[in-house]
Short mmCIF file of C-alpha atoms in Angstrom, two decimals:
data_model
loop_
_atom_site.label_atom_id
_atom_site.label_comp_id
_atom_site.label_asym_id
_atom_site.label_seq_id
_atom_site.Cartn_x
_atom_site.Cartn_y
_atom_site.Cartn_z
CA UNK J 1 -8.05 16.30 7.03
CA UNK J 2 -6.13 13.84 5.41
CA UNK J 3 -7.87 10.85 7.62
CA UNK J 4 -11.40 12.07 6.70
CA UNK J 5 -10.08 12.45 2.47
CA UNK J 6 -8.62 8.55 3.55
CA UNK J 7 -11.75 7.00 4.97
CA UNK J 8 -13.99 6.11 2.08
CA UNK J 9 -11.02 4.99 0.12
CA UNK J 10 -9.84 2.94 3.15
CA UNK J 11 -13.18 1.24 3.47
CA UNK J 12 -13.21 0.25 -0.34
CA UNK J 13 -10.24 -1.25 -0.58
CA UNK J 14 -10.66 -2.99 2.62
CA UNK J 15 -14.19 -4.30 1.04
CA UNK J 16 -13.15 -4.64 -2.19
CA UNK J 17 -9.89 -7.53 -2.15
CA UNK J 18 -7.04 -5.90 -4.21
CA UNK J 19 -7.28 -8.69 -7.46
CA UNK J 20 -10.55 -6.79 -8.05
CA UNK J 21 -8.92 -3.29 -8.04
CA UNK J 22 -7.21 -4.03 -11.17
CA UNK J 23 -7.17 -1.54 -15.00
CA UNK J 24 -8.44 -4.08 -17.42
CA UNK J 25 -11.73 -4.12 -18.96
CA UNK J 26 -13.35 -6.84 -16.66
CA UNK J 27 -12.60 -5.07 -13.43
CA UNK J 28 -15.42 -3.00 -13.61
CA UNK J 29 -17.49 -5.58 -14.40
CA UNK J 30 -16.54 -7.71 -11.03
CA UNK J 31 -16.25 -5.09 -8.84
CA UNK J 32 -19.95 -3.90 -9.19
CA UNK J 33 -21.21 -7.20 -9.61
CA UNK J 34 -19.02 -9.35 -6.73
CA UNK J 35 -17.81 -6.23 -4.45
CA UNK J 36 -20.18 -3.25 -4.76
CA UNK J 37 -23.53 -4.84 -2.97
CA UNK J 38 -21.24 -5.83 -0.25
CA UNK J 39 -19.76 -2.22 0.44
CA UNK J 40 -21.76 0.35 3.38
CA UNK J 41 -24.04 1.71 0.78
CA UNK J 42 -23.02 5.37 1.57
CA UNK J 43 -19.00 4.59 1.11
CA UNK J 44 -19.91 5.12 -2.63
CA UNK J 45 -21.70 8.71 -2.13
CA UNK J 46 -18.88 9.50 0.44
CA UNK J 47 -15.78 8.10 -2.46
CA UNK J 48 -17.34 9.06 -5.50
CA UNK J 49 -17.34 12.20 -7.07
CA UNK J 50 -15.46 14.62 -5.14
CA UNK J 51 -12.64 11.95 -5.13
CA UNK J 52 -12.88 10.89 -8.59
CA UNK J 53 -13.27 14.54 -9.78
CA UNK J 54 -10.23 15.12 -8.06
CA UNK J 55 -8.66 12.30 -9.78
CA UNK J 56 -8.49 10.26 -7.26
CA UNK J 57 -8.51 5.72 -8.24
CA UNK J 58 -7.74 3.03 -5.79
CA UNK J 59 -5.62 1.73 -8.69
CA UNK J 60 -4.29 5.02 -9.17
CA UNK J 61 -1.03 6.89 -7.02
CA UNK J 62 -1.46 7.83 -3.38
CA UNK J 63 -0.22 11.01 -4.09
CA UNK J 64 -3.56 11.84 -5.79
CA UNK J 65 -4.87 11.29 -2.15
CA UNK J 66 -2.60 13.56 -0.42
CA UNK J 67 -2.93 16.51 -3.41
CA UNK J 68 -7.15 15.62 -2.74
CA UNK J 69 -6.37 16.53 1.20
CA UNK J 70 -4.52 19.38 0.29
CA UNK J 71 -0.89 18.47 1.49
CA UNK J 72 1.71 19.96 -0.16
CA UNK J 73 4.31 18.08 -2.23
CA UNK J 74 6.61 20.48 0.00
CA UNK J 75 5.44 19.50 3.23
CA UNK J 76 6.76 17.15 6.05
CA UNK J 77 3.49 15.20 6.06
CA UNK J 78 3.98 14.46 2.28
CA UNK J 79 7.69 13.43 2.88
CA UNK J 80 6.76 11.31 5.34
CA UNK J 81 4.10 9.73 3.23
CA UNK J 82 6.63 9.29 0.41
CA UNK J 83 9.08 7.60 2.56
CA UNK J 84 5.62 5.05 4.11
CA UNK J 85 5.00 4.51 0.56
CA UNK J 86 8.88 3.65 -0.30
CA UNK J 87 8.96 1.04 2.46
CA UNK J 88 5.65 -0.65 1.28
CA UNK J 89 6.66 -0.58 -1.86
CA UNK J 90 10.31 0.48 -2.68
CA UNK J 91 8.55 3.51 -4.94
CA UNK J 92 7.90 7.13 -4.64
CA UNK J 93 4.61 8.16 -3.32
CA UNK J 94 4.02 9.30 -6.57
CA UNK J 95 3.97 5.60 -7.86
CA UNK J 96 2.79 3.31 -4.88
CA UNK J 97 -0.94 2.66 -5.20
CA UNK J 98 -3.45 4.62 -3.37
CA UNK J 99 -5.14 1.28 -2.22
CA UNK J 100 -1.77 -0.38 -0.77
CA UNK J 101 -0.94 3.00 1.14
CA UNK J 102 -4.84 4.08 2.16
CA UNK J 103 -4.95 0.49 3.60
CA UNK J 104 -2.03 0.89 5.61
CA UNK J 105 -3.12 4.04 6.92
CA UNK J 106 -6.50 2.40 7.97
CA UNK J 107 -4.49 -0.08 9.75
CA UNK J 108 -1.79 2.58 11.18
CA UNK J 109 -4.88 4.74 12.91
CA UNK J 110 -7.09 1.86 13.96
CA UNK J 111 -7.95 1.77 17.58
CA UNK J 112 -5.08 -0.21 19.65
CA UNK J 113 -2.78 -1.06 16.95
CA UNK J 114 0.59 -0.73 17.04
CA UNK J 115 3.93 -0.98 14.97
CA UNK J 116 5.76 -3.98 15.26
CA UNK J 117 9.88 -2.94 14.50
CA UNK J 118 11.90 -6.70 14.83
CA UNK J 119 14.38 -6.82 18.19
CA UNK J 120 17.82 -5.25 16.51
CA UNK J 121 15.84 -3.17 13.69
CA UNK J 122 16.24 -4.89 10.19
CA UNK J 123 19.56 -5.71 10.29
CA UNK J 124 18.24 -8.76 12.53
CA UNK J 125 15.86 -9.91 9.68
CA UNK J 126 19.16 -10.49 7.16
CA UNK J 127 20.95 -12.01 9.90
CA UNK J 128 18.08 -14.43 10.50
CA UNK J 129 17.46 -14.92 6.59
CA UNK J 130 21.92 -15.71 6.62
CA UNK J 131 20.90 -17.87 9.49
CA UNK J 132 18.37 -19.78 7.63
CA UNK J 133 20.43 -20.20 4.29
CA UNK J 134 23.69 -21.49 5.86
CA UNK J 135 21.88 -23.52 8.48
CA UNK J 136 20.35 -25.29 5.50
CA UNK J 137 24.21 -25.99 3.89
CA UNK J 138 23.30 -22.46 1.95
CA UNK J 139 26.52 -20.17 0.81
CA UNK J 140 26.52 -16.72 0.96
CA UNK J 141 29.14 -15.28 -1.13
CA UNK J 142 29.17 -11.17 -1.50
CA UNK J 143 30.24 -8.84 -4.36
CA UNK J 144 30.42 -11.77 -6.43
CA UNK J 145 29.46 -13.02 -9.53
CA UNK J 146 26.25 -14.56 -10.25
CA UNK J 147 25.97 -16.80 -13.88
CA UNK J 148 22.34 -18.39 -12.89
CA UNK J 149 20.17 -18.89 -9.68
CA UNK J 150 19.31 -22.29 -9.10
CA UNK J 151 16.23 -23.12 -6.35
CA UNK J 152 15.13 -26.69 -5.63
#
């Protein structure tokens, strides 16, 4: 259920490049103009108003999406989607955009894909980045400090 509520918003945010999804007065403006003729012309009839009645706005939380599906705040399906949304985007589902997470999703259930985790988890992506750093006469000095960062 929650694919099917996912799939129109999925396809307009992969048609429509996120700059464009923006809450300013213009947006509307490009989107219909630059975006809209672009998009399957049924994606509109399929997003539109049972979505937006529902409050649902690409620009808008993901957790509109999930209460439009019918998953429970309660749930494991929404706890799971509330910790996807924290690692995209270090926020609550309740704060990530629906674009950012429907995308992922899009890309999560597409035929043959697959999720890459580094060799040695993410500790092995901070030992690379303190690889990098000191490799390049970088200092790495913990629980200390810091007046001003200087990059060159």
């Amino acid at each position: 259920q929650l694919l099917a509520a996912n799939e129109a918003l999925a396809a307009l945010v992969a048609g429509v490049p996120p700059i464009a999804l923006r809450a300013d007065v213009g947006a509307l403006q490009t989107a219909v103009s630059s975006y809209v003729p672009k998009l399957d012309p049924t994606l509109l009839a399929r997003f539109g108003a049972d979505f937006l009645l529902k409050g649902v706005d690409p620009s808008g939380p993901f957790s509109r999406v999930l209460d439009a599906a019918g998953i429970k705040p309660t749930s494991l399906v929404y706890r799971w989607f509330d910790f996807l949304a924290f690692a995209l985007s270090g926020l609550p589902v309740t704060e990530t955009s629906a674009a950012a997470v429907s995308f992922m999703i899009k890309e999560f259930f597409a035929d043959g894909a697959v999720m890459d985790v580094p060799m040695g988890g993410s500790p092995a992506i901070a030992a690379a980045l303190e690889r990098a750093i000191t490799k390049h006469g970088g200092e790495i000095l913990t629980k200390a400090h810091v007046d001003e960062i200087i990059v060159e």
